[in-house]
C-alpha atoms as one frame of an Amber mdcrd trajectory, in Angstrom:
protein
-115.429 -86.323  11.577-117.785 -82.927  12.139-116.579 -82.496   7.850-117.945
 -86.412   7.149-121.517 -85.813   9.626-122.398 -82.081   8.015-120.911 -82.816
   4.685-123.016 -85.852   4.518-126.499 -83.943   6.041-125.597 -81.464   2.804
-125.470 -84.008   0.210-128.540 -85.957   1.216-130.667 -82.928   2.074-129.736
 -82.084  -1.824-130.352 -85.742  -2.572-134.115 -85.895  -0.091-134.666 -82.121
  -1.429-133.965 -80.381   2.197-137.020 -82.072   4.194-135.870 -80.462   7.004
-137.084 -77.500   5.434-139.423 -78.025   2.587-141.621 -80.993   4.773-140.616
 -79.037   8.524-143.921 -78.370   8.888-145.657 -82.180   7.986-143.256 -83.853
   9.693-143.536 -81.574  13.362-147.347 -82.271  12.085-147.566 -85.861  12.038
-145.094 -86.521  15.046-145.203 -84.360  18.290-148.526 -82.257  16.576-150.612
 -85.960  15.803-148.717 -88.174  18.768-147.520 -86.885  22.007-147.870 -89.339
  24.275-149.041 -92.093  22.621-148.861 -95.196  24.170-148.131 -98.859  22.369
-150.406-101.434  22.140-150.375-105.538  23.187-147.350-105.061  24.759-145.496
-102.538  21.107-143.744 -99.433  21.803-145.179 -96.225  19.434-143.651 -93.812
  17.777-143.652 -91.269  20.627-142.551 -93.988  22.924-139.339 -94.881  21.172
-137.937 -91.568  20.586-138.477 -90.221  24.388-135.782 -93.470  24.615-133.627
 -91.679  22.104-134.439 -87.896  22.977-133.180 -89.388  27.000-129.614 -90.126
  25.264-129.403 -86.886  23.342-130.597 -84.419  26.529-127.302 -84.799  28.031
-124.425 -82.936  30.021-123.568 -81.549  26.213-126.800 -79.438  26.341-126.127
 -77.769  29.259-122.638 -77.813  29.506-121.236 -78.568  26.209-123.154 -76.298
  24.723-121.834 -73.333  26.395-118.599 -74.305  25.312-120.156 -73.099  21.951
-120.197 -69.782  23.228-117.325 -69.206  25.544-114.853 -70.425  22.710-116.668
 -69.339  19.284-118.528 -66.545  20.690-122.116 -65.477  19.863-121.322 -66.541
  15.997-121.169 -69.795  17.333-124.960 -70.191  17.648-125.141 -70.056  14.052
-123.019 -72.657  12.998-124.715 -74.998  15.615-128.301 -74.112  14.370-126.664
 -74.622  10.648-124.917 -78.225  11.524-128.506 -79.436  13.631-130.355 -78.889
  10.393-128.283 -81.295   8.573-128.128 -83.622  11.804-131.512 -83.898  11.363
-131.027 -85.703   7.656-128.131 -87.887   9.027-130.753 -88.855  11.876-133.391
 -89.572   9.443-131.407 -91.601   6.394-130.053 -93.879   9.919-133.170 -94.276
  11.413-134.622 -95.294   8.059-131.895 -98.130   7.819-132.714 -99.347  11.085
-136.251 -99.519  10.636-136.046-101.008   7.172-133.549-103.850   8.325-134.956
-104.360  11.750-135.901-107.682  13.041-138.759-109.578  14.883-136.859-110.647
  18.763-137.715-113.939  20.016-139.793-111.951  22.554-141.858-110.238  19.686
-139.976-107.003  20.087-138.747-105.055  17.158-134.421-105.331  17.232-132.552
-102.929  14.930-129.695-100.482  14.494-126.160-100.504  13.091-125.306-103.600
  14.722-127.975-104.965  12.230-127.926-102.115   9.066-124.686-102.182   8.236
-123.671-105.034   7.379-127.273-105.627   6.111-127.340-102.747   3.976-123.664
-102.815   3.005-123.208-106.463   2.000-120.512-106.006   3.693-119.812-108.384
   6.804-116.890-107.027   8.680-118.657-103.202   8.887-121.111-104.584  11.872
-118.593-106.285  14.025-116.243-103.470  13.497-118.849-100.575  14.879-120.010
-103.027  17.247-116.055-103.167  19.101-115.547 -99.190  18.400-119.329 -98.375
  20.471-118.624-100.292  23.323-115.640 -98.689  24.006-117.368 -95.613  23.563
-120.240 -96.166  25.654-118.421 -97.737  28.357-116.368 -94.632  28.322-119.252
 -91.865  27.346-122.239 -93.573  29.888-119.346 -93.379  33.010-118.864 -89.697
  31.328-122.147 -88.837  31.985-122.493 -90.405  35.431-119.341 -88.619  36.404
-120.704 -85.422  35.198-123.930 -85.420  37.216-121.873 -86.888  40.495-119.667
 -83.862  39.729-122.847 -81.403  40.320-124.096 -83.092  43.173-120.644 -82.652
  44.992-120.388 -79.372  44.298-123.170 -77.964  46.211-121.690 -80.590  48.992
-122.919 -83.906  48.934-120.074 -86.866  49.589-119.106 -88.653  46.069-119.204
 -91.727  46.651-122.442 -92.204  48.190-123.760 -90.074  45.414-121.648 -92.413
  43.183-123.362 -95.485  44.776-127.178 -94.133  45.025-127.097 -92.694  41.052
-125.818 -96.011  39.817-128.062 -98.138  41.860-131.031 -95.769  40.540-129.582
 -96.454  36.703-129.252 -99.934  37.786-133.271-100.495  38.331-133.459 -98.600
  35.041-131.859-101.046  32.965-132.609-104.538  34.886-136.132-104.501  33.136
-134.461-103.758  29.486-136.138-101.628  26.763-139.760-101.824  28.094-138.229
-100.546  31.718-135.897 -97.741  30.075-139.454 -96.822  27.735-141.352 -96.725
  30.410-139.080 -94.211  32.401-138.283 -92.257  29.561-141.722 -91.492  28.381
-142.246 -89.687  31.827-138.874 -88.164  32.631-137.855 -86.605  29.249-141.019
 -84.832  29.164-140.683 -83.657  32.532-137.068 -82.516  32.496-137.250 -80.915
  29.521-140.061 -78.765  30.351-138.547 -77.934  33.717-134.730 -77.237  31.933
-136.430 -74.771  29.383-139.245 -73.084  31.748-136.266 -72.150  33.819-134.607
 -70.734  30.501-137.415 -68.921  29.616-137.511 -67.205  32.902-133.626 -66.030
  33.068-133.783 -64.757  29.423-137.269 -62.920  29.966-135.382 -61.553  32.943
-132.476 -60.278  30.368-134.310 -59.624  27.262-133.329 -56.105  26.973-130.031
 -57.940  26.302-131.969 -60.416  23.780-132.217 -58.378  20.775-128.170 -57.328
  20.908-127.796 -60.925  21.448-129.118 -62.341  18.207-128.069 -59.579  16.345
-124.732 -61.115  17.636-125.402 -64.667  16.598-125.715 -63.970  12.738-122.993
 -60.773  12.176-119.907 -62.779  14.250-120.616 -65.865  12.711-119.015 -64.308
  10.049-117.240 -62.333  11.451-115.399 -63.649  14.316-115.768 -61.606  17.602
-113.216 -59.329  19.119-111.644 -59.643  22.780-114.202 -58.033  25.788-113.924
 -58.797  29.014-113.165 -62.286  29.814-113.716 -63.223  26.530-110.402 -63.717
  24.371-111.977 -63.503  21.456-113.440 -65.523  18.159-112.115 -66.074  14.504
-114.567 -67.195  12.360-112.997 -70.695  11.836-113.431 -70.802  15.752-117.246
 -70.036  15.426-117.337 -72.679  12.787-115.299 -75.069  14.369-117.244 -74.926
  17.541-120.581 -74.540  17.049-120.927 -77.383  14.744-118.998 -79.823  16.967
-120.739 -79.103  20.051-124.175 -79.680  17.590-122.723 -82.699  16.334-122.042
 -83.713  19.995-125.115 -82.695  21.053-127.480 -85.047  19.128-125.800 -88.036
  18.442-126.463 -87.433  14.919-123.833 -89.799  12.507-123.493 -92.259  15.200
-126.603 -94.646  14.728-126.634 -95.516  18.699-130.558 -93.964  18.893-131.530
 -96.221  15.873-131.582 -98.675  18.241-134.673 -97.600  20.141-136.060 -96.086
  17.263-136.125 -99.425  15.668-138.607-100.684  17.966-141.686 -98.455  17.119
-144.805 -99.979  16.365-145.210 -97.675  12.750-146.481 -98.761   9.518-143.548
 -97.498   7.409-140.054 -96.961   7.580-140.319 -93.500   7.091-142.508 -92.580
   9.836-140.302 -93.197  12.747-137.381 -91.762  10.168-139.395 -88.441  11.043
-139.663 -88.893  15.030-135.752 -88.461  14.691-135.976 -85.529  12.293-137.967
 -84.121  15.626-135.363 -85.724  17.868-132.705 -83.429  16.318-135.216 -80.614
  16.148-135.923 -80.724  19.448-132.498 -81.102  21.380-130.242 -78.742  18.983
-132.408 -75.967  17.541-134.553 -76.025  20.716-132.834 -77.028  23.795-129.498
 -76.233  22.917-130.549 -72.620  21.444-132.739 -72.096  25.093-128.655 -72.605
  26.896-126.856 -70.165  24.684-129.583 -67.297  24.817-129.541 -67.821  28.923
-125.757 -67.687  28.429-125.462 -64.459  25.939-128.304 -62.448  27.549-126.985
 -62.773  30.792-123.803 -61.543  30.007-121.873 -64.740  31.421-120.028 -65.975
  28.408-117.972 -62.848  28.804-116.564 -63.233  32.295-113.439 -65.369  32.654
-115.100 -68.543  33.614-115.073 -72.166  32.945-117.857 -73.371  30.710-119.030
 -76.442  32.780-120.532 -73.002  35.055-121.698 -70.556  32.579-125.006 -71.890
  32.708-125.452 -72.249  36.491-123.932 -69.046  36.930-126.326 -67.254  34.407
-129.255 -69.255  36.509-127.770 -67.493  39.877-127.561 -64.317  38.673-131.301
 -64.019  38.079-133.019 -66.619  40.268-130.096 -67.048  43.043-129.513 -69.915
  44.474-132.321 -71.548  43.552-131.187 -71.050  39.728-127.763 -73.012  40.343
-130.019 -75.548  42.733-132.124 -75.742  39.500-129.621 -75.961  36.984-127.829
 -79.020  39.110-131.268 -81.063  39.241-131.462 -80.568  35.324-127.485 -81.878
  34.952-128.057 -84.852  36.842-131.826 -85.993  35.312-129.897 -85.619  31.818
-126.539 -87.397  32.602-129.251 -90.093  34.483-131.398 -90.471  31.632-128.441
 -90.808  29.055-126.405 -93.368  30.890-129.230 -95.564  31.160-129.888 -95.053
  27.434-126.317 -95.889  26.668-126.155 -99.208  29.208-129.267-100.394  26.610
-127.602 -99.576  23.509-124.400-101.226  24.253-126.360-104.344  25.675-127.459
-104.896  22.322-123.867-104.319  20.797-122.800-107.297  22.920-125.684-109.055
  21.672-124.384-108.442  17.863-121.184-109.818  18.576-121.573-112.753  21.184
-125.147-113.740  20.676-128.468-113.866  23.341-125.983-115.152  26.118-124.656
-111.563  26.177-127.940-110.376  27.088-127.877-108.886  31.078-124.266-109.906
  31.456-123.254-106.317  29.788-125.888-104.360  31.800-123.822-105.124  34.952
-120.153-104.554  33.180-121.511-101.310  32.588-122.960-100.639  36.383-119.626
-101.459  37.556-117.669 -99.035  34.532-120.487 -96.328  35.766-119.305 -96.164
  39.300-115.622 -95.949  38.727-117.299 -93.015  36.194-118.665 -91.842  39.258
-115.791 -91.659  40.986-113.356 -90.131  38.855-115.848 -87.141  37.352-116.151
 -86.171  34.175-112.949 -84.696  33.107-110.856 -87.873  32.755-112.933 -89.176
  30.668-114.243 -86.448  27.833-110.834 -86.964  25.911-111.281 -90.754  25.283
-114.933 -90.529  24.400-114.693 -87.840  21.594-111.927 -90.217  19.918-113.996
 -93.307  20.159-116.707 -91.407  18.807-115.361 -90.088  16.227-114.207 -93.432
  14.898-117.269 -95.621  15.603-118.907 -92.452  13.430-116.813 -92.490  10.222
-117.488 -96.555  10.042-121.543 -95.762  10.782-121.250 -93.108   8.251-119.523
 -94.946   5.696-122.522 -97.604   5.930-125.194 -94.674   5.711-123.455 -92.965
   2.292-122.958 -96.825   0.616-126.803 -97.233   1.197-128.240 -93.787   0.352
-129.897 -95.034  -2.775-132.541 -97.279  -0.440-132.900 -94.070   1.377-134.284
 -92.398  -1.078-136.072 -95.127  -2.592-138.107 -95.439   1.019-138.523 -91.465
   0.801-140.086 -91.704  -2.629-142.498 -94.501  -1.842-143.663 -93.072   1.302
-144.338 -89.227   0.586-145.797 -90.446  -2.768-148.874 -91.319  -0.759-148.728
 -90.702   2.867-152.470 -91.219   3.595-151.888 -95.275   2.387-149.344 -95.682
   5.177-152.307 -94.281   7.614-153.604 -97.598   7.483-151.524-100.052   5.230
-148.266-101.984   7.112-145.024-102.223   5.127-145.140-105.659   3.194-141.707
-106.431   4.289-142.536-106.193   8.064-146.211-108.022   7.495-143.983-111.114
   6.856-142.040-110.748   9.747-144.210-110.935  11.664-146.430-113.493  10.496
-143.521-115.692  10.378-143.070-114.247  13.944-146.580-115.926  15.140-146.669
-118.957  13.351-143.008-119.344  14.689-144.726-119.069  18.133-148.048-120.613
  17.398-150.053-117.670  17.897-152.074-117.928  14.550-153.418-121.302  15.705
């Protein structure tokens, strides 16, 4: 699976000529540098809107946790190979988001609807590729949102609250999430993920700033043993390089989603004038969760020295935290664990939602959001541990049949690419044609033009 996602990022970065280098700089530009915080209009969801909805999937347990993993089993060289495989996320993220948004449709409630559930078969031509993702995600989400849950119940109870009222009080809180749909979920996201982010990585900032006599040594490490491999010290058993490779880009690939197509979904409801434009909100998305907030976890965890005492992973990061801000640091790291898992599960509940919807029709709608509350607190219940096995299989299933839809329709990719960057000023204030229709059709459909 990591071979199909990072493969795939290298032959369309060849194919898009590496914009996640050569356009880097437009793209950060004309997202997060033009639009933070932008707010829809008439009742629309922006750019910045939508991808706060996908970025609260992403930020998950895998950031903190997963992402030491990185470390404690591929060493320092590790880093490398994760920075190397969230580059060519980002391309996967973009060429999916750019099917969704190209093959989205105008809801009965005059809200954008897209994503694989939609693309693939769309794109394809082919009409079993939909229904077939459709059965392989909900069995992953059901799994990966109770995953989640379980993982920030699991933090909670260890510094000593009882699990099952935390069990029952996080699930309830997801459940007022979700009730309301995508404008509720927006409308949380675009204040959390801000929020916890900034709180996550001001607190990372502070422990390496604390270490960074170690910092230097540290990414000195990150380039020489990711080709290296890294020898036994301490608790540390030691690296080959296939381990580096092997682990860095599959806690990467974890990390962002990227290959999947789930955060197309929320993508696909941004108010933008071309396809392309939201296509580079989740070139940021990518940006932003791998090369920034997964990078800010292994420099707290290499600085500090953690990653070579014999510890579990799921406490690296906490552990780093507590050595340099006590236990305030651990209290800190905790609150970060649980506002991620939170923010993800209520992510997945909407993306599987419209799954259902794919397969059974508008009668689906709400029925799934309570399936899931009840799959959540069992999640709750039984932590995270049970569960991490059976997502990573689903995922990697549902992710071959996504990607297999992506690669078939990477000629419209580029297409889109070519016709947008050949003028990007016209798309300032000129609509795509294809969506202008849709949504006239939309209003006379409802009688709004009269």
């Amino acid at each position: 699976m990591l071979l199909w996602v990072v493969g795939g990022g290298f032959i369309m970065s060849i194919r898009l000529g590496f914009p996640q280098f050569t356009r880097l700089g437009f793209i950060l530009k004309n997202t997060i540098g033009k639009s933070f915080g932008e707010k829809g209009e008439d009742g629309k969801f922006s750019g910045w809107q939508a991808v706060t909805g996908a970025l609260a999937s992403t930020l998950g347990a895998g950031n903190i946790i997963g992402t030491a993993m990185a470390v404690a089993f591929g060493g320092p060289g590790g880093v490398f190979w994760l920075w190397l495989s969230g580059f060519f996320c980002c391309v996967i993220k973009f060429c999916e988001t750019t099917m969704a948004m190209k093959y989205r449709r105008m809801g009965d409630n005059g809200v954008w609807e897209g994503g694989p559930q939609i693309y693939l078969t769309k794109g394809t031509g082919w009409k079993w590729i939909s229904p077939v993702y459709a059965v392989l995600c909900i069995f992953c989400l059901f799994l990966a949102a109770s995953a989640q849950i379980g993982s920030g119940v699991d933090n909670l109870v260890g510094i000593g609250t009882p699990r099952l009222a935390t069990t029952v009080v996080l699930t309830l809180l997801v459940g007022l999430v979700v009730i309301g749909g995508m404008k509720s979920l927006l409308s949380v996201t675009e204040k959390l993920v801000p929020f916890m982010s900034v709180m996550y990585m001001a607190g990372c900032l502070v422990v390496i700033a604390m270490n960074v006599g170690n910092l230097p040594g540290a990414l000195a490490a990150v380039f020489a043993d990711a080709f290296t491999g890294h020898a036994a010290v301490g608790g540390f058993v030691g690296a080959t390089v296939t381990q580096s490779i092997r682990w860095g880009i599959a806690r990467g690939c974890y990390s962002n989603d990227a290959g999947t197509g789930v955060t197309t979904i929320v993508h696909a409801v941004a108010d933008v004038n071309h396809p392309i434009q939201q296509s580079m909100w989740a070139v940021f998305e990518v940006f932003f969760d791998t090369i920034i907030v997964c990078s800010m976890t292994c420099l707290v965890v290499l600085t500090s020295g953690v990653w070579t005492l014999k510890l579990d992973p799921a406490i690296m990061t906490a552990t780093a935290f507590e050595q340099s801000l006590g236990s305030f640091g651990g209290l800190l790291v905790t609150i970060a664990v649980v506002l991620f898992t939170f923010t993800t599960a209520c992510a997945q509940i909407e993306f599987t939602e419209a799954q259902f919807i794919a397969l059974v029709g508008e009668k689906a709608r709400g029925v799934a959001r309570w399936i899931m509350l009840v799959l959540i607190l069992g999640g709750g219940m039984v932590g995270i541990s049970k569960l991490i096995t059976y997502v990573d299989f689903f995922a990697g299933v549902y992710v071959l049949v996504n990607m297999l839809g992506v690669y078939w329709c990477n000629g419209q990719i580029v297409e889109l690419f070519k016709e947008y960057f050949s003028n990007p000023q016209r798309w300032e204030t000129e609509k795509w044609a294809p969506w202008v229709k849709m949504e006239k059709e939309y209003a006379a459909r409802k009688g709004l033009n009269k």
